[in-house]
């Protein structure tokens, strides 16, 4: 794979890359660059996580070393549960990542976040970042920020320090990470580190716009532990506006999770509704759907079938 092919693969389904010039220079100068993505291990992996895991697989294909940070300390600071609960999910996540087939170095935050150099970087940044700026960076990722705690102000500083400590060339995440990642670039002269940042879009809740994709909200998302029947029920009831690609979670799932894993998609329909049809890429599917040539029910059936193919083998590891 040449540099142009690697660049195109990395940019696929990406909503922000800062900067492309820096990325090209990185690909030219380093044989095996390092990318990382962090996750709070406070619950089972769900569809939202699958977007970033899928993109990490693209980085892997492009020759990157992939680091997955299981941010156990961050989860605690963000009030996501007890240490015991978080440690349990660390083990579950390790099994899940292995079952998915992502060849990543899996690191826990607590394994390096108490070192002298790490703490020193956090302290340096704490002198430069105002309370207002720190709180603003947490608006998309913090829990109950109306009643923010001091621990949540440490969160973005530590996330920035993680990037340097793990020697990452690229900090990658969903677009909700943008404020922290941009703050990281602002801190380049303070901690002498300046990562490239890459962001992918978020999937709309299966309940539609205005709702959050969370397992605490029934019907809003799907976890890797869900049964085939639970997946079918959830997708059957999902928000899927006819002839529209705006905030349509099922089209988003097709684009960000399913098509990156397949060469083509066959949707089976009775002859009276047009018969079976094959799509070579997501763009073909979206155009067909927006033109009203594909019924929402047919799209739902296709998403259900493909998600079951992806999730069932992973779920087997938990039996």
Coordinates of C-alpha atoms in Angstrom, one line a residue:
X1 CA 0.0 0.0 0.0
X2 CA 1.5 3.3 -1.1
X3 CA 1.2 6.6 0.8
X4 CA -1.8 7.8 -1.3
X5 CA -3.6 4.6 -0.6
X6 CA -2.9 4.8 3.1
X7 CA -4.0 8.4 3.2
X8 CA -7.3 7.6 1.4
X9 CA -8.0 4.7 3.8
X10 CA -7.3 6.8 6.9
X11 CA -9.5 9.6 5.5
X12 CA -12.5 7.3 4.7
X13 CA -15.5 8.2 6.8
X14 CA -13.5 10.8 8.7
X15 CA -15.1 14.2 9.5
X16 CA -12.0 15.9 10.7
X17 CA -8.2 15.5 10.2
X18 CA -5.8 18.0 11.6
X19 CA -3.8 18.2 9.6
X20 CA -3.5 16.3 6.3
X21 CA -0.1 17.8 5.6
X22 CA 1.2 16.6 8.9
X23 CA -0.2 13.1 8.2
X24 CA 1.4 12.9 4.8
X25 CA 4.8 13.9 6.3
X26 CA 4.3 11.3 9.0
X27 CA 3.6 8.5 6.5
X28 CA 6.7 9.5 4.5
X29 CA 9.0 9.7 7.5
X30 CA 7.9 6.8 9.8
X31 CA 7.6 3.2 8.8
X32 CA 5.1 2.2 11.6
X33 CA 3.4 5.3 13.1
X34 CA 1.4 5.0 16.3
X35 CA -2.3 5.7 16.7
X36 CA -4.3 5.4 19.9
X37 CA -8.0 5.6 20.9
X38 CA -9.1 5.6 24.5
X39 CA -12.3 4.0 26.1
X40 CA -13.8 4.3 29.5
X41 CA -14.4 0.6 30.6
X42 CA -17.6 1.3 32.4
X43 CA -20.0 -0.9 30.4
X44 CA -20.1 -3.4 27.5
X45 CA -18.9 -2.3 24.1
X46 CA -21.8 -1.0 22.0
X47 CA -22.5 0.2 18.4
X48 CA -20.9 3.6 19.1
X49 CA -17.7 2.0 20.0
X50 CA -17.8 -0.1 16.9
X51 CA -17.3 3.0 14.8
X52 CA -13.9 3.8 16.3
X53 CA -12.9 0.1 16.5
X54 CA -13.7 -0.2 12.7
X55 CA -11.5 2.9 11.9
X56 CA -8.7 1.5 14.1
X57 CA -8.8 -1.6 11.8
X58 CA -8.3 0.8 8.9
X59 CA -5.2 2.2 10.6
X60 CA -4.0 -1.3 11.2
X61 CA -4.4 -2.1 7.5
X62 CA -2.4 1.1 6.7
X63 CA 0.5 -0.2 8.7
X64 CA 0.0 1.6 12.0
X65 CA 0.7 0.3 15.4
X66 CA -2.6 0.5 17.2
X67 CA -2.9 1.2 20.9
X68 CA -6.2 0.9 22.7
X69 CA -6.2 2.6 26.1
X70 CA -8.7 1.2 28.6
X71 CA -8.9 4.4 30.7
X72 CA -9.8 2.9 34.1
X73 CA -8.6 6.0 36.0
X74 CA -10.5 8.3 33.7
X75 CA -13.7 6.2 34.2
X76 CA -13.3 6.6 38.0
X77 CA -12.6 10.4 37.7
X78 CA -15.7 10.7 35.5
X79 CA -17.9 9.0 38.1
X80 CA -18.6 6.0 36.0
X81 CA -18.6 3.5 38.9
X82 CA -16.5 1.8 41.5
X83 CA -13.0 0.5 41.0
X84 CA -14.3 -3.0 41.3
X85 CA -16.9 -2.5 38.5
X86 CA -14.4 -0.7 36.3
X87 CA -11.7 -3.4 36.7
X88 CA -14.3 -6.1 35.8
X89 CA -15.1 -4.2 32.6
X90 CA -11.4 -3.9 31.8
X91 CA -11.2 -7.7 31.6
X92 CA -14.4 -7.8 29.5
X93 CA -13.1 -5.2 27.1
X94 CA -9.8 -7.1 26.7
X95 CA -11.7 -10.2 25.7
X96 CA -14.0 -8.3 23.4
X97 CA -11.2 -6.6 21.5
X98 CA -9.5 -9.9 21.0
X99 CA -12.7 -11.5 19.8
X100 CA -13.3 -8.6 17.2
X101 CA -9.9 -9.4 15.7
X102 CA -8.3 -6.0 16.3
X103 CA -4.5 -6.6 16.6
X104 CA -3.9 -3.8 19.2
X105 CA -1.6 -3.2 22.2
X106 CA -4.2 -2.9 25.0
X107 CA -3.0 -0.7 27.8
X108 CA -4.7 0.3 31.1
X109 CA -4.3 3.9 32.2
X110 CA -3.4 2.9 35.8
X111 CA -0.3 1.1 34.4
X112 CA 1.5 4.4 33.6
X113 CA -0.5 7.4 34.9
X114 CA 1.1 7.6 38.3
X115 CA 4.7 8.1 37.0
X116 CA 6.6 11.2 38.0
X117 CA 7.0 12.5 34.4
X118 CA 3.3 12.0 33.7
X119 CA 2.2 13.8 36.8
X120 CA 4.6 16.6 36.1
X121 CA 3.1 17.1 32.6
X122 CA -0.4 17.2 34.2
X123 CA 0.8 19.8 36.7
X124 CA 2.4 22.0 34.0
X125 CA -0.9 22.0 32.1
X126 CA -2.9 22.8 35.2
X127 CA -1.0 26.1 35.4
X128 CA -1.9 27.1 31.9
X129 CA -5.5 25.9 31.4
X130 CA -8.2 28.0 33.1
X131 CA -11.2 26.4 34.9
X132 CA -13.5 27.7 32.2
X133 CA -11.4 26.2 29.4
X134 CA -11.1 22.8 31.2
X135 CA -14.8 22.6 31.9
X136 CA -15.6 23.5 28.3
X137 CA -13.4 20.7 27.0
X138 CA -15.4 18.2 29.0
X139 CA -18.9 19.2 27.8
X140 CA -19.3 16.3 25.3
X141 CA -17.7 13.6 27.4
X142 CA -18.3 14.4 31.1
X143 CA -21.0 13.0 33.2
X144 CA -23.4 15.5 34.9
X145 CA -21.2 18.5 34.1
X146 CA -23.8 20.8 35.7
X147 CA -22.4 19.5 38.9
X148 CA -18.8 19.0 37.8
X149 CA -16.3 17.7 40.3
X150 CA -12.5 18.5 40.6
X151 CA -11.8 15.0 39.4
X152 CA -13.5 15.9 36.0
X153 CA -11.2 18.8 35.6
X154 CA -8.2 16.5 35.8
X155 CA -9.7 14.3 33.1
X156 CA -8.8 16.4 30.0
X157 CA -5.3 17.1 31.3
X158 CA -4.7 13.4 31.8
X159 CA -6.0 12.6 28.4
X160 CA -3.6 15.0 26.9
X161 CA -0.7 13.5 29.0
X162 CA -1.8 10.0 27.8
X163 CA -1.0 11.0 24.2
X164 CA 2.6 11.9 25.0
X165 CA 3.2 9.1 27.5
X166 CA 2.1 6.5 24.9
X167 CA 4.3 8.2 22.3
X168 CA 1.3 8.4 19.9
X169 CA 1.6 10.2 16.5
X170 CA -2.2 10.3 16.1
X171 CA -4.9 10.9 18.7
X172 CA -8.1 9.4 17.3
X173 CA -11.6 9.3 18.6
X174 CA -15.2 10.2 17.9
X175 CA -16.0 13.9 17.2
X176 CA -17.0 14.3 20.8
X177 CA -13.3 14.2 21.7
X178 CA -12.6 17.3 19.5
X179 CA -12.4 19.8 22.3
X180 CA -9.9 17.8 24.3
X181 CA -7.8 17.0 21.3
X182 CA -7.7 20.6 20.2
X183 CA -6.6 21.5 23.7
X184 CA -3.9 19.0 23.4
X185 CA -2.5 20.8 20.3
X186 CA -2.7 24.1 22.2
X187 CA -0.5 22.5 24.9
X188 CA 2.3 21.6 22.4
X189 CA 4.7 24.2 23.8
X190 CA 3.9 23.3 27.4
X191 CA 4.6 19.5 27.2
X192 CA 6.6 19.5 24.0
X193 CA 4.1 17.2 22.1
X194 CA 1.8 17.9 19.2
X195 CA -0.4 15.0 17.9
X196 CA -2.2 14.8 14.7
X197 CA -5.9 14.4 15.5
X198 CA -8.5 12.4 13.6
X199 CA -12.2 12.3 14.3
X200 CA -15.1 10.1 13.0
X201 CA -18.8 10.9 13.3
X202 CA -21.2 9.7 16.1
X203 CA -24.1 7.4 15.4
X204 CA -27.5 8.9 16.1
X205 CA -29.4 7.1 18.8
X206 CA -31.7 4.3 17.5
X207 CA -34.5 6.2 19.1
X208 CA -33.8 9.2 16.9
X209 CA -32.4 12.7 17.2
X210 CA -32.6 14.2 20.7
X211 CA -31.8 10.9 22.5
X212 CA -28.5 9.6 23.6
X213 CA -27.2 6.1 22.5
X214 CA -26.8 4.5 25.9
X215 CA -27.6 1.1 27.4
X216 CA -29.3 3.0 30.2
X217 CA -31.9 4.1 27.7
X218 CA -33.7 1.0 26.4
X219 CA -33.8 0.8 22.6
X220 CA -31.2 3.5 22.0
X221 CA -28.3 1.2 21.2
X222 CA -27.0 -2.4 20.8
X223 CA -24.3 -4.0 22.9
X224 CA -22.0 -6.9 21.9
X225 CA -23.7 -9.1 24.5
X226 CA -27.2 -8.6 23.1
X227 CA -29.0 -11.7 21.7
X228 CA -30.1 -12.0 18.0
X229 CA -33.7 -11.5 19.2
X230 CA -32.7 -8.3 21.1
X231 CA -30.9 -7.0 18.0
X232 CA -33.9 -7.7 15.8
X233 CA -36.3 -6.0 18.2
X234 CA -34.1 -3.0 18.6
X235 CA -33.6 -2.5 14.9
X236 CA -37.2 -3.1 14.1
X237 CA -38.2 -0.3 16.5
X238 CA -35.4 2.0 15.4
X239 CA -35.9 5.5 14.0
X240 CA -35.5 5.3 10.2
X241 CA -37.1 8.2 8.2
X242 CA -38.2 7.2 4.7
X243 CA -36.2 8.7 1.8
X244 CA -34.0 10.6 4.3
X245 CA -30.3 10.3 5.2
X246 CA -30.5 13.0 7.8
X247 CA -29.8 11.7 11.3
X248 CA -30.7 8.2 10.1
X249 CA -28.9 5.8 12.4
X250 CA -29.5 2.8 10.2
X251 CA -27.7 4.4 7.2
X252 CA -25.0 5.5 9.6
X253 CA -24.5 1.9 10.8
X254 CA -24.3 0.8 7.2
X255 CA -21.7 3.5 6.3
X256 CA -19.5 3.3 9.4
X257 CA -19.7 -0.3 10.6
X258 CA -21.1 -2.7 8.0
X259 CA -19.7 -1.6 4.6
X260 CA -16.1 -1.3 5.9
X261 CA -16.3 -5.0 6.6
X262 CA -17.9 -6.3 3.4
X263 CA -17.2 -6.2 -0.4
X264 CA -20.9 -6.0 -1.3
X265 CA -24.3 -6.0 0.2
X266 CA -27.2 -8.1 -1.0
X267 CA -30.7 -7.0 0.2
X268 CA -33.3 -9.7 -0.4
X269 CA -36.8 -8.6 -1.3
X270 CA -39.9 -10.2 -2.8
X271 CA -40.2 -9.8 -6.6
X272 CA -43.3 -7.6 -6.2
X273 CA -41.1 -5.1 -4.3
X274 CA -38.3 -5.1 -6.8
X275 CA -36.5 -8.3 -6.0
X276 CA -33.0 -8.8 -4.6
X277 CA -30.5 -6.0 -5.2
X278 CA -26.7 -5.8 -4.7
X279 CA -24.9 -2.7 -3.6
X280 CA -21.1 -2.4 -4.2
X281 CA -20.6 0.4 -1.8
X282 CA -22.4 2.6 0.7
X283 CA -22.9 5.5 -1.7
X284 CA -25.0 3.3 -4.0
X285 CA -27.2 2.2 -1.1
X286 CA -27.7 5.8 0.2
X287 CA -28.7 7.1 -3.2
X288 CA -31.1 4.3 -3.7
X289 CA -32.7 4.8 -0.3
X290 CA -33.0 8.6 -0.6
X291 CA -34.7 8.2 -4.0
X292 CA -37.3 6.0 -2.3
X293 CA -36.4 2.8 -4.1
X294 CA -35.6 1.0 -0.9
X295 CA -38.2 0.7 1.9
X296 CA -37.2 1.4 5.5
X297 CA -38.2 -2.2 6.4
X298 CA -35.8 -3.6 3.8
X299 CA -33.0 -1.5 5.2
X300 CA -33.9 -2.6 8.7
X301 CA -33.8 -6.2 7.7
X302 CA -30.4 -5.8 6.0
X303 CA -28.9 -4.0 9.0
X304 CA -30.3 -6.6 11.4
X305 CA -28.8 -9.5 9.4
X306 CA -25.4 -7.9 9.0
X307 CA -25.1 -6.8 12.7
X308 CA -26.0 -10.4 13.8
X309 CA -23.1 -11.7 11.6
X310 CA -20.8 -9.2 13.3
X311 CA -21.9 -9.5 16.9
X312 CA -22.8 -13.2 17.2
X313 CA -19.2 -14.5 17.0
X314 CA -18.1 -11.9 19.5
X315 CA -21.0 -12.8 21.9
X316 CA -19.9 -16.4 21.8
X317 CA -16.8 -15.5 23.8
X318 CA -18.9 -14.5 26.8
X319 CA -20.6 -17.9 27.1

